[in-house]
Amino acid sequence: MAKSTKNVFDMTLFKRLLQFIKPYKWVFFSTLVFVVGLAVFGALRPWVLQQAIDNHVVVKDYNGFMFYIIVMFVLLVLEVTTQLLFIYYASWLGQSVVKDIRVKLYEHMLSFRMKYFDNSSVGVLITRAVTDMERIADIFGQGLFMIFSDILKMAVVAGFMLFLNWKLCLIAFVTMPIVLYATKIFQRYMKRAFEEVRTEVSNLNSFVQERVTGMKILQLFTREETEYKKFKAINERHKKGWLKTVWYNSIFFPIADFLSSITLGTIIWVGGFMVVNTKTASIGDLTAFIMYIPMLFRPLNQIANKFNTLQMGMVAADRVFKVLDTTSQIDDTGTKIASHFKGNIGFKDVHFSYVEDEEVLKSISLDVKTGQTIAIVGSTGAGKSTIINLLNRFYDIQKGSICIDNVDIKELTLKSLRAQIAVVLQDVFLFADTILNNITLKNPDISEAEVQQAAKDIGIHDFIMSLPNNYHYNVKERGVMLSSGQRQLISFLRAYVTNPSILVLDEATSSVDSYSEQLIQDATDKITRGRTSIVIAHRLATIQKADQIIVMDSGRIVEQGTHNELLKKQDGYYRNLYEVQFLKEEVA
């Protein structure tokens, strides 16, 4: 951060941004042509007026004067037309570049491993993909080309002023260095202010997103007042960040206007003296200079203002590129495509930790045969769900190997691996979309007829048909229009229709009512028949029919066997779990 603050403009970052212009070269160069046209047409009008006054108005040649009026009108039309094309194509280019960067950013984020999302704020990522992108678009629409246009206009205007009367021009040039120096200082402070603003915007977005998502928890635990105070503090920092930019603007622009007015007044005073007494300037010269001074100084103000926009865009681009430069992908170097698994799963001496030197799994070894239903039980934090994450390669192990059908999963492409494994999670996530789209996830290979047949197979077709618009019922964000049990059933159907080689049920019945649980149990018997299945559950009554039960504790397998075999072990871990849970159910 210190480096970016020290440098007013990061040329390396800017060059990288320009790489995204390559597909739109013709628009870029056309816009540059419009910029040149704006500068030339604008600077020609005062010169034409000077010619009209000195050559025709002063000598009272009104016929020739009308010709210059027509020329000025034509120049004005050309300037307006050029400005229209310039604004449109500059903005078009900005939005096209941002579209490409946003697509690249989203594609990049889709490949991130789960660890990245574990350590990143959702609000910050949303800011990068949405708000920061708009700031990047402004670099082209309101920043880069505008600055180039203003600089070119100033150069052309200065050339015309020197050509008309170099003595009057010197008056303007005396104050120019002062304005340029003030602009340089202004830009330096504005960059710092905008970096602070972007940080506070990210913090604000993150805070609001998390609190809105968790509003139910806040209200249940009466944390409204506390969170309100936190929000006020964050909002206050956000306001102070913006007020710094307002303060710098309020200092710079009045100074620039003051110097412009002083320069204009001096030119009128000196120029008037030269017209009346020394005859070294004409009325036309003085009139042209009165028009040129605002054209010379206004771009300076605009450059400073547009540089603000450019700085905000550059800060946003720096943040976006940092995400793009993040290497948090699972290495998808596998070349084998898994078209269908028989279902043999093998863990051999697997060690894994989310945080370095804090192992979650310790020397895990297990074998699952084709068509078997394996249950994994244990207390919270024992490592049950971690096994599922590793099987899908959401994380990579530090030691050991995981094989399916005697092939290391690292040798398989990620897409084909995950396509053969269906997972039903305890925390069901549904999108703000129809039930049909939440089941198929818009997979064109799964028809509505197939979904309906699958729903009939597991007994939830009638429930879906009872909803308004049945399979096209919009469940809203996170499926709030459905009960937890209904959401779980939809999630189960989502896994079922993919016809997976391996089925994973991660606490799939832990949050459903008795009726929904019975539906899922009936469907489980159907879908697991002849298919390798892994069931993770706290409720031991749901896994008694499993071919093998794996008991875990503190990242290790402590017991293994069938339900009846494990119950026979005196003071066994599984037997203790079962008896405690059975007693609780008896008391209930």
XYZ file of C-alpha atoms in Angstrom:
588
model
C 0.000 0.000 0.000
C 2.841 2.356 0.829
C 4.271 2.016 -2.616
C 1.028 2.826 -4.367
C 0.521 5.835 -2.158
C 3.980 7.196 -2.884
C 3.584 6.969 -6.642
C 0.952 9.366 -7.946
C 0.409 7.198 -11.017
C 1.292 3.517 -11.362
C 2.388 3.160 -14.987
C 2.889 -0.619 -14.704
C -0.685 -1.053 -13.544
C -1.915 1.270 -16.285
C -0.065 -0.683 -19.000
C -1.640 -3.874 -17.726
C -5.062 -2.266 -17.920
C -4.410 -1.172 -21.504
C -3.916 -4.837 -22.480
C -7.679 -5.236 -22.292
C -8.116 -2.597 -25.032
C -6.508 -4.773 -27.722
C -9.790 -6.372 -28.917
C -11.227 -2.870 -29.374
C -8.332 -1.112 -31.114
C -10.502 0.503 -33.766
C -12.735 2.085 -31.126
C -9.697 3.261 -29.165
C -8.042 4.958 -32.141
C -11.355 6.376 -33.374
C -11.856 7.950 -29.971
C -8.374 9.474 -30.180
C -9.337 11.011 -33.545
C -12.431 12.520 -31.926
C -10.208 13.913 -29.152
C -8.016 15.663 -31.736
C -11.105 16.997 -33.489
C -12.462 18.434 -30.237
C -9.196 20.277 -29.550
C -8.847 21.695 -33.062
C -12.474 22.706 -33.608
C -12.667 24.333 -30.188
C -9.453 26.328 -30.645
C -10.389 27.495 -34.150
C -13.547 29.382 -33.129
C -11.820 32.255 -31.221
C -9.287 32.599 -34.055
C -12.098 32.819 -36.626
C -13.798 35.448 -34.459
C -10.529 37.424 -34.263
C -10.275 37.373 -38.044
C -13.871 38.473 -38.392
C -13.457 41.416 -36.018
C -10.105 42.706 -37.277
C -10.722 42.184 -40.997
C -14.405 42.976 -41.263
C -16.087 44.437 -38.160
C -13.443 47.144 -37.613
C -13.551 48.158 -41.289
C -17.347 47.698 -41.391
C -17.285 44.992 -44.090
C -20.456 43.203 -43.068
C -20.685 41.019 -46.177
C -17.394 39.330 -45.388
C -18.377 39.176 -41.712
C -21.325 36.878 -42.527
C -18.924 34.366 -44.078
C -17.068 34.062 -40.776
C -20.350 33.669 -38.898
C -21.187 30.694 -41.115
C -17.703 29.244 -40.575
C -18.099 29.586 -36.783
C -21.477 27.856 -36.967
C -19.994 24.983 -38.973
C -17.139 24.665 -36.459
C -19.647 24.618 -33.609
C -21.682 21.836 -35.274
C -18.510 19.834 -35.918
C -17.399 20.298 -32.291
C -20.779 19.192 -30.919
C -20.912 16.167 -33.234
C -17.356 15.173 -32.370
C -18.067 15.550 -28.660
C -21.166 13.346 -28.958
C -19.191 10.591 -30.726
C -16.305 10.982 -28.284
C -18.472 10.614 -25.167
C -20.381 7.637 -26.580
C -17.397 5.613 -27.809
C -15.229 6.422 -24.787
C -18.009 5.113 -22.519
C -18.629 2.140 -24.846
C -14.953 1.233 -24.675
C -14.948 1.518 -20.878
C -17.967 -0.745 -20.459
C -16.593 -3.291 -22.958
C -13.241 -3.471 -21.159
C -14.957 -3.822 -17.794
C -17.208 -6.567 -19.148
C -14.117 -8.552 -20.162
C -12.330 -7.943 -16.849
C -15.447 -8.849 -14.842
C -15.891 -12.098 -16.797
C -12.223 -12.942 -16.262
C -12.479 -12.104 -12.564
C -15.615 -14.223 -12.078
C -14.110 -17.149 -13.979
C -10.977 -16.834 -11.831
C -12.999 -16.773 -8.610
C -14.937 -19.876 -9.684
C -11.685 -21.841 -9.640
C -10.616 -20.758 -6.142
C -10.266 -23.438 -3.536
C -12.579 -23.304 -0.546
C -9.769 -22.053 1.709
C -9.774 -18.723 -0.140
C -13.471 -18.183 0.554
C -12.992 -19.326 4.143
C -10.558 -16.440 4.664
C -12.231 -13.793 2.480
C -15.151 -11.471 3.130
C -18.103 -11.926 0.772
C -18.795 -8.188 0.923
C -15.243 -7.373 -0.215
C -15.462 -9.801 -3.147
C -18.793 -8.283 -4.184
C -17.191 -4.831 -4.062
C -14.394 -6.038 -6.333
C -16.782 -7.578 -8.869
C -19.348 -4.744 -8.942
C -18.419 -1.347 -7.476
C -14.712 -1.454 -8.329
C -15.552 -2.470 -11.875
C -17.621 0.666 -12.403
C -14.686 2.765 -11.232
C -12.492 1.036 -13.819
C -15.043 1.851 -16.526
C -14.774 5.511 -15.531
C -11.048 5.429 -16.371
C -11.993 5.298 -20.048
C -15.371 7.014 -20.021
C -14.435 9.984 -17.825
C -10.729 9.760 -17.018
C -8.118 8.758 -19.574
C -9.571 10.266 -22.753
C -10.873 13.335 -20.972
C -7.413 14.073 -19.579
C -5.805 13.542 -22.974
C -8.462 15.759 -24.569
C -7.883 18.545 -22.053
C -4.086 18.406 -22.413
C -4.333 18.494 -26.204
C -6.832 21.355 -26.081
C -4.496 23.330 -23.823
C -1.574 22.732 -26.196
C -3.561 23.785 -29.268
C -4.979 26.851 -27.489
C -1.500 27.863 -26.285
C -0.219 27.547 -29.867
C -2.976 29.818 -31.210
C -2.352 32.343 -28.425
C 1.368 32.484 -29.242
C 0.556 32.867 -32.913
C -1.866 35.736 -32.308
C 0.074 37.774 -29.723
C 3.048 36.416 -27.824
C 3.143 39.362 -25.410
C -0.379 38.756 -24.140
C 0.366 35.040 -24.080
C 3.234 35.593 -21.612
C 0.745 36.933 -19.034
C -1.139 33.643 -19.120
C 2.059 31.608 -18.972
C 3.209 33.361 -15.782
C 0.389 31.862 -13.709
C 0.419 28.456 -15.408
C 3.334 27.004 -13.364
C 1.553 27.916 -10.130
C -1.602 26.082 -11.216
C 0.416 23.092 -12.441
C 2.261 22.840 -9.128
C -0.995 23.085 -7.181
C -2.461 20.370 -9.429
C 0.479 18.047 -8.723
C 0.091 18.428 -4.953
C -3.678 18.009 -5.259
C -3.282 14.747 -7.181
C -0.927 13.295 -4.574
C -3.290 13.955 -1.687
C -6.341 12.843 -3.640
C -4.766 9.440 -4.366
C -4.255 8.850 -0.658
C -7.805 9.956 0.064
C -9.290 7.680 -2.590
C -7.363 4.655 -1.329
C -8.851 5.310 2.090
C -12.330 5.713 0.569
C -12.105 2.393 -1.320
C -11.026 0.610 1.868
C -13.963 2.029 3.801
C -16.396 1.193 0.990
C -15.231 -2.434 1.113
C -15.604 -2.493 4.908
C -19.080 -0.993 4.669
C -20.228 -3.437 1.983
C -18.857 -6.386 3.922
C -20.511 -5.283 7.175
C -23.930 -4.665 5.612
C -23.888 -7.898 3.577
C -23.048 -10.049 6.602
C -25.585 -8.362 8.908
C -28.421 -8.515 6.388
C -27.695 -12.203 5.800
C -27.584 -12.874 9.548
C -30.467 -10.561 10.503
C -32.420 -13.384 12.110
C -29.554 -14.121 14.509
C -29.178 -10.435 15.402
C -32.841 -10.142 16.272
C -32.998 -13.453 18.132
C -30.144 -12.372 20.397
C -31.317 -8.730 20.592
C -28.095 -7.372 19.104
C -29.812 -4.596 17.138
C -28.494 -1.739 19.265
C -24.923 -3.072 19.339
C -24.823 -3.651 15.584
C -26.395 -0.241 15.012
C -23.544 1.389 16.946
C -20.974 -0.611 14.961
C -22.613 0.473 11.716
C -22.568 4.113 12.806
C -18.838 3.857 13.521
C -18.068 2.284 10.140
C -20.320 4.772 8.371
C -18.568 7.631 10.173
C -15.178 6.433 8.922
C -16.654 6.173 5.428
C -17.953 9.742 5.688
C -14.597 11.054 6.935
C -12.841 9.372 4.017
C -15.120 11.110 1.527
C -14.887 14.436 3.370
C -11.141 14.405 2.825
C -11.723 14.359 -0.926
C -14.301 17.144 -0.565
C -11.851 19.207 1.511
C -9.069 18.877 -1.065
C -11.504 19.800 -3.847
C -12.776 22.789 -1.887
C -9.207 24.102 -1.586
C -7.935 23.418 -5.086
C -10.766 24.522 -7.348
C -11.329 27.991 -5.803
C -7.568 28.633 -6.059
C -7.552 27.562 -9.706
C -10.610 29.754 -10.465
C -9.020 32.684 -8.641
C -5.810 32.430 -10.698
C -7.850 32.099 -13.898
C -9.845 35.227 -13.064
C -6.697 37.190 -12.146
C -5.084 36.164 -15.427
C -8.164 37.140 -17.432
C -8.431 40.498 -15.699
C -4.754 41.233 -16.267
C -5.011 40.390 -19.959
C -8.047 42.678 -20.359
C -6.184 45.481 -18.563
C -2.865 45.061 -20.394
C -4.507 44.144 -23.680
C -6.779 47.169 -23.530
C -3.721 49.378 -22.929
C -1.955 47.773 -25.917
C -5.015 48.305 -28.159
C -5.493 51.987 -27.191
C -1.946 53.243 -26.685
C 0.766 51.079 -28.224
C -1.306 49.578 -31.043
C 0.570 46.274 -30.479
C -2.671 44.367 -30.112
C -5.968 44.486 -31.974
C -9.552 44.350 -30.735
C -9.802 40.940 -32.367
C -6.728 39.731 -30.456
C -8.213 40.910 -27.171
C -11.574 39.281 -27.946
C -9.903 35.991 -28.887
C -7.784 36.016 -25.709
C -10.890 36.601 -23.588
C -12.259 33.377 -25.106
C -8.948 31.521 -24.925
C -8.178 32.109 -21.227
C -11.154 29.993 -19.965
C -10.294 27.397 -22.626
C -6.729 27.301 -21.276
C -7.491 27.239 -17.541
C -10.737 25.239 -17.487
C -8.994 22.081 -18.745
C -6.576 22.400 -15.814
C -9.500 22.217 -13.414
C -11.027 19.405 -15.434
C -7.734 17.524 -15.561
C -7.566 17.649 -11.774
C -11.202 16.541 -11.518
C -10.801 13.802 -14.105
C -7.551 12.762 -12.474
C -9.646 12.111 -9.361
C -11.762 9.755 -11.445
C -8.646 8.201 -12.940
C -7.126 7.734 -9.481
C -10.268 6.061 -8.151
C -10.265 3.791 -11.178
C -6.596 2.945 -10.741
C -7.091 2.145 -7.050
C -10.044 -0.068 -8.011
C -8.016 -1.724 -10.785
C -5.190 -2.424 -8.343
C -7.619 -4.183 -5.999
C -9.209 -6.195 -8.815
C -5.844 -7.268 -10.214
C -4.762 -8.398 -6.756
C -7.680 -10.854 -6.826
C -6.784 -11.888 -10.378
C -3.180 -12.433 -9.291
C -4.238 -14.604 -6.361
C -3.119 -18.173 -6.914
C -5.563 -20.119 -4.785
C -6.680 -22.702 -7.287
C -6.698 -26.445 -6.850
C -4.146 -27.757 -9.344
C -6.341 -29.185 -12.084
C -3.521 -31.028 -13.808
C -5.295 -34.350 -14.094
C -5.661 -35.771 -17.586
C -7.957 -38.729 -16.989
C -11.688 -38.222 -17.466
C -13.967 -40.153 -15.136
C -16.993 -41.106 -17.224
C -18.347 -43.445 -14.555
C -17.037 -44.770 -11.245
C -17.474 -48.316 -10.055
C -17.286 -46.818 -6.592
C -14.193 -48.269 -4.903
C -12.851 -45.541 -2.592
C -9.542 -45.749 -0.767
C -7.948 -43.396 1.766
C -4.340 -44.324 2.542
C -2.468 -42.644 5.413
C -4.189 -39.297 4.749
C -3.010 -36.256 6.721
C -4.692 -32.874 6.337
C -4.827 -29.499 8.065
C -6.745 -26.310 7.270
C -4.155 -24.334 9.245
C -0.483 -25.260 9.109
C 0.677 -27.515 11.964
C -2.914 -28.066 13.175
C -3.897 -31.432 11.720
C -7.600 -32.149 11.310
C -7.112 -35.654 9.878
C -4.323 -37.838 11.238
C -3.246 -40.910 9.305
C -6.712 -41.804 7.983
C -6.921 -45.102 6.086
C -10.148 -46.721 4.947
C -11.525 -48.768 2.069
C -15.030 -48.535 0.639
C -16.123 -51.268 -1.747
C -18.373 -50.813 -4.762
C -22.032 -50.483 -3.789
C -21.376 -50.256 -0.057
C -23.053 -47.744 2.215
C -20.515 -46.355 4.666
C -21.537 -44.274 7.659
C -19.144 -41.897 9.397
C -19.986 -40.798 12.927
C -18.275 -38.851 15.661
C -18.502 -35.699 17.705
C -18.423 -32.220 16.205
C -14.946 -31.416 14.905
C -13.916 -35.039 14.596
C -13.174 -34.565 10.868
C -16.240 -36.190 9.280
C -17.120 -33.431 6.822
C -13.445 -32.889 6.036
C -13.340 -36.337 4.458
C -16.101 -35.260 2.058
C -14.296 -32.017 1.206
C -11.147 -33.966 0.390
C -12.979 -36.544 -1.713
C -14.314 -33.706 -3.902
C -10.880 -31.998 -3.878
C -12.152 -28.777 -2.363
C -8.872 -29.013 -0.474
C -5.690 -30.965 -1.190
C -4.145 -33.283 1.373
C -0.659 -32.744 2.799
C 0.258 -36.424 2.911
C -1.096 -39.755 1.732
C -3.394 -40.544 -1.175
C -7.084 -40.747 -2.050
C -8.073 -43.118 -4.833
C -11.284 -43.980 -6.627
C -11.248 -47.235 -8.567
C -7.494 -47.417 -7.838
C -6.857 -44.074 -9.572
C -5.497 -41.152 -7.539
C -8.087 -38.379 -7.685
C -5.310 -35.906 -8.597
C -4.960 -37.748 -11.913
C -8.612 -37.011 -12.743
C -9.922 -33.740 -14.115
C -11.786 -31.782 -11.452
C -14.887 -31.449 -13.604
C -15.236 -35.169 -14.292
C -14.438 -36.058 -10.656
C -17.090 -33.793 -9.164
C -19.631 -34.711 -11.845
C -19.633 -38.296 -10.545
C -20.089 -37.367 -6.871
C -23.378 -35.921 -5.601
C -23.455 -34.289 -2.188
C -26.420 -33.379 -0.006
C -25.298 -30.958 2.669
C -26.810 -30.163 6.039
C -26.822 -26.425 5.222
C -28.908 -26.369 2.051
C -28.286 -23.461 -0.313
C -31.001 -22.567 -2.789
C -30.748 -19.742 -5.298
C -33.398 -17.068 -5.825
C -34.856 -19.025 -8.730
C -37.467 -21.634 -9.558
C -37.552 -25.063 -7.956
C -36.783 -26.605 -11.356
C -33.669 -24.479 -11.874
C -32.510 -25.144 -8.320
C -32.752 -28.871 -8.993
C -31.140 -28.928 -12.446
C -28.879 -25.886 -11.880
C -29.827 -25.107 -15.500
C -28.146 -28.249 -16.796
C -29.603 -28.655 -20.330
C -29.077 -32.426 -20.151
C -31.705 -32.767 -17.407
C -35.266 -32.304 -18.661
C -38.279 -31.251 -16.629
C -39.872 -34.632 -17.299
C -36.870 -36.377 -15.741
C -37.078 -34.105 -12.705
C -40.760 -34.857 -12.252
C -40.158 -38.596 -12.528
C -37.350 -38.398 -9.975
C -39.616 -36.415 -7.649
C -42.268 -39.123 -7.964
C -39.660 -41.780 -7.202
C -38.743 -40.195 -3.868
C -42.294 -39.095 -3.050
C -42.119 -35.304 -3.179
C -43.900 -34.684 -6.498
C -47.220 -33.976 -4.747
C -45.596 -31.463 -2.417
C -44.085 -29.534 -5.347
C -47.333 -29.618 -7.311
C -49.152 -28.079 -4.332
C -47.051 -24.882 -4.664
C -48.053 -21.962 -6.908
C -46.537 -22.581 -10.363
C -45.356 -25.995 -8.974
C -41.916 -26.704 -10.484
C -41.626 -23.074 -11.598
C -42.248 -21.678 -8.120
C -39.624 -19.090 -7.169
C -38.205 -19.945 -3.743
C -36.546 -16.491 -3.346
C -33.111 -15.906 -1.848
C -31.679 -18.956 -0.036
C -35.072 -20.682 -0.412
C -36.823 -18.646 2.296
C -40.239 -19.542 0.850
C -39.719 -23.184 1.878
C -39.329 -24.857 5.257
C -35.987 -26.380 6.234
C -37.362 -29.847 5.592
C -38.661 -28.861 2.157
C -35.334 -27.285 1.254
C -33.585 -30.487 2.269
C -35.886 -32.519 0.026
C -35.142 -30.228 -2.912
C -31.438 -30.648 -2.230
C -31.861 -34.408 -2.112
C -33.707 -34.358 -5.438
C -30.936 -32.156 -6.905
C -28.420 -34.901 -6.088
C -30.720 -37.694 -7.248
C -31.340 -36.383 -10.786
C -27.608 -36.272 -11.581
C -27.469 -40.079 -11.304
C -24.116 -40.008 -9.487
C -21.660 -42.856 -9.163
C -21.025 -41.910 -5.536
C -23.564 -40.357 -3.184
C -22.653 -38.366 -0.087
C -25.223 -37.406 2.561
C -23.654 -34.947 4.993
C -26.052 -34.626 7.959
C -28.839 -34.751 5.363
C -31.597 -35.556 7.865
C -30.404 -33.535 10.851
C -32.748 -30.570 10.373
C -35.916 -32.087 8.922
C -39.218 -33.062 10.461
C -40.308 -36.666 10.945
C -42.406 -36.731 7.764
C -39.603 -35.324 5.596
C -37.103 -37.647 7.255
C -39.218 -40.645 6.386
C -39.405 -39.475 2.767
C -35.632 -39.126 2.647
C -35.077 -42.493 4.298
C -37.314 -44.185 1.729
C -35.526 -42.348 -1.090
C -32.137 -43.164 0.415
C -32.900 -46.873 0.289
C -33.754 -46.490 -3.392
C -30.897 -44.244 -4.505
C -28.146 -46.026 -2.560
C -29.049 -49.451 -3.893
C -26.111 -50.641 -6.007
C -24.322 -47.317 -5.576
C -21.424 -46.448 -3.271
C -22.722 -44.105 -0.590
C -21.168 -42.231 2.305
C -23.485 -41.070 5.060
C -22.418 -38.631 7.776
C -24.891 -38.357 10.632
C -25.263 -37.488 14.289
C -28.566 -39.370 14.519
C -27.383 -42.947 14.756
C -30.833 -44.400 14.128
C -30.530 -43.354 10.477
C -27.395 -45.420 9.769
C -28.062 -48.764 11.411
C -28.387 -50.468 8.014
C -24.967 -49.232 6.824
C -22.576 -51.903 5.568
C -19.812 -50.339 7.615
C -19.664 -47.617 10.260
C -16.532 -45.526 10.717
C -16.218 -43.889 14.140
C -13.970 -40.829 14.303
C -12.568 -38.808 17.168
C -10.092 -35.917 17.000
C -9.160 -36.641 13.395
C -8.578 -40.379 13.825
C -10.569 -43.520 13.106
C -11.109 -45.079 16.520
C -13.605 -47.844 15.627
C -14.864 -49.575 12.518
C -17.530 -52.222 11.899
C -21.261 -52.846 11.475
C -23.865 -51.485 13.862
C -24.221 -54.782 15.703
C -20.472 -55.382 15.866
C -19.803 -51.967 17.369
C -22.581 -52.346 19.959
C -20.921 -55.494 21.266
C -17.800 -53.597 22.278
C -17.826 -52.907 26.000
C -17.124 -49.227 26.700
C -16.807 -48.709 22.957
C -16.976 -45.177 21.576
C -19.898 -45.978 19.260
C -21.784 -47.869 21.961
C -21.479 -44.923 24.322
C -22.718 -42.530 21.612
C -25.635 -44.816 20.814
C -26.671 -45.324 24.441
C -26.526 -41.620 25.227
C -28.609 -40.774 22.157
C -31.052 -43.630 22.843
C -31.550 -42.452 26.426
C -32.223 -38.908 25.224
C -34.869 -40.167 22.828
C -36.426 -42.282 25.582
C -36.598 -39.291 27.922
C -38.082 -37.170 25.159
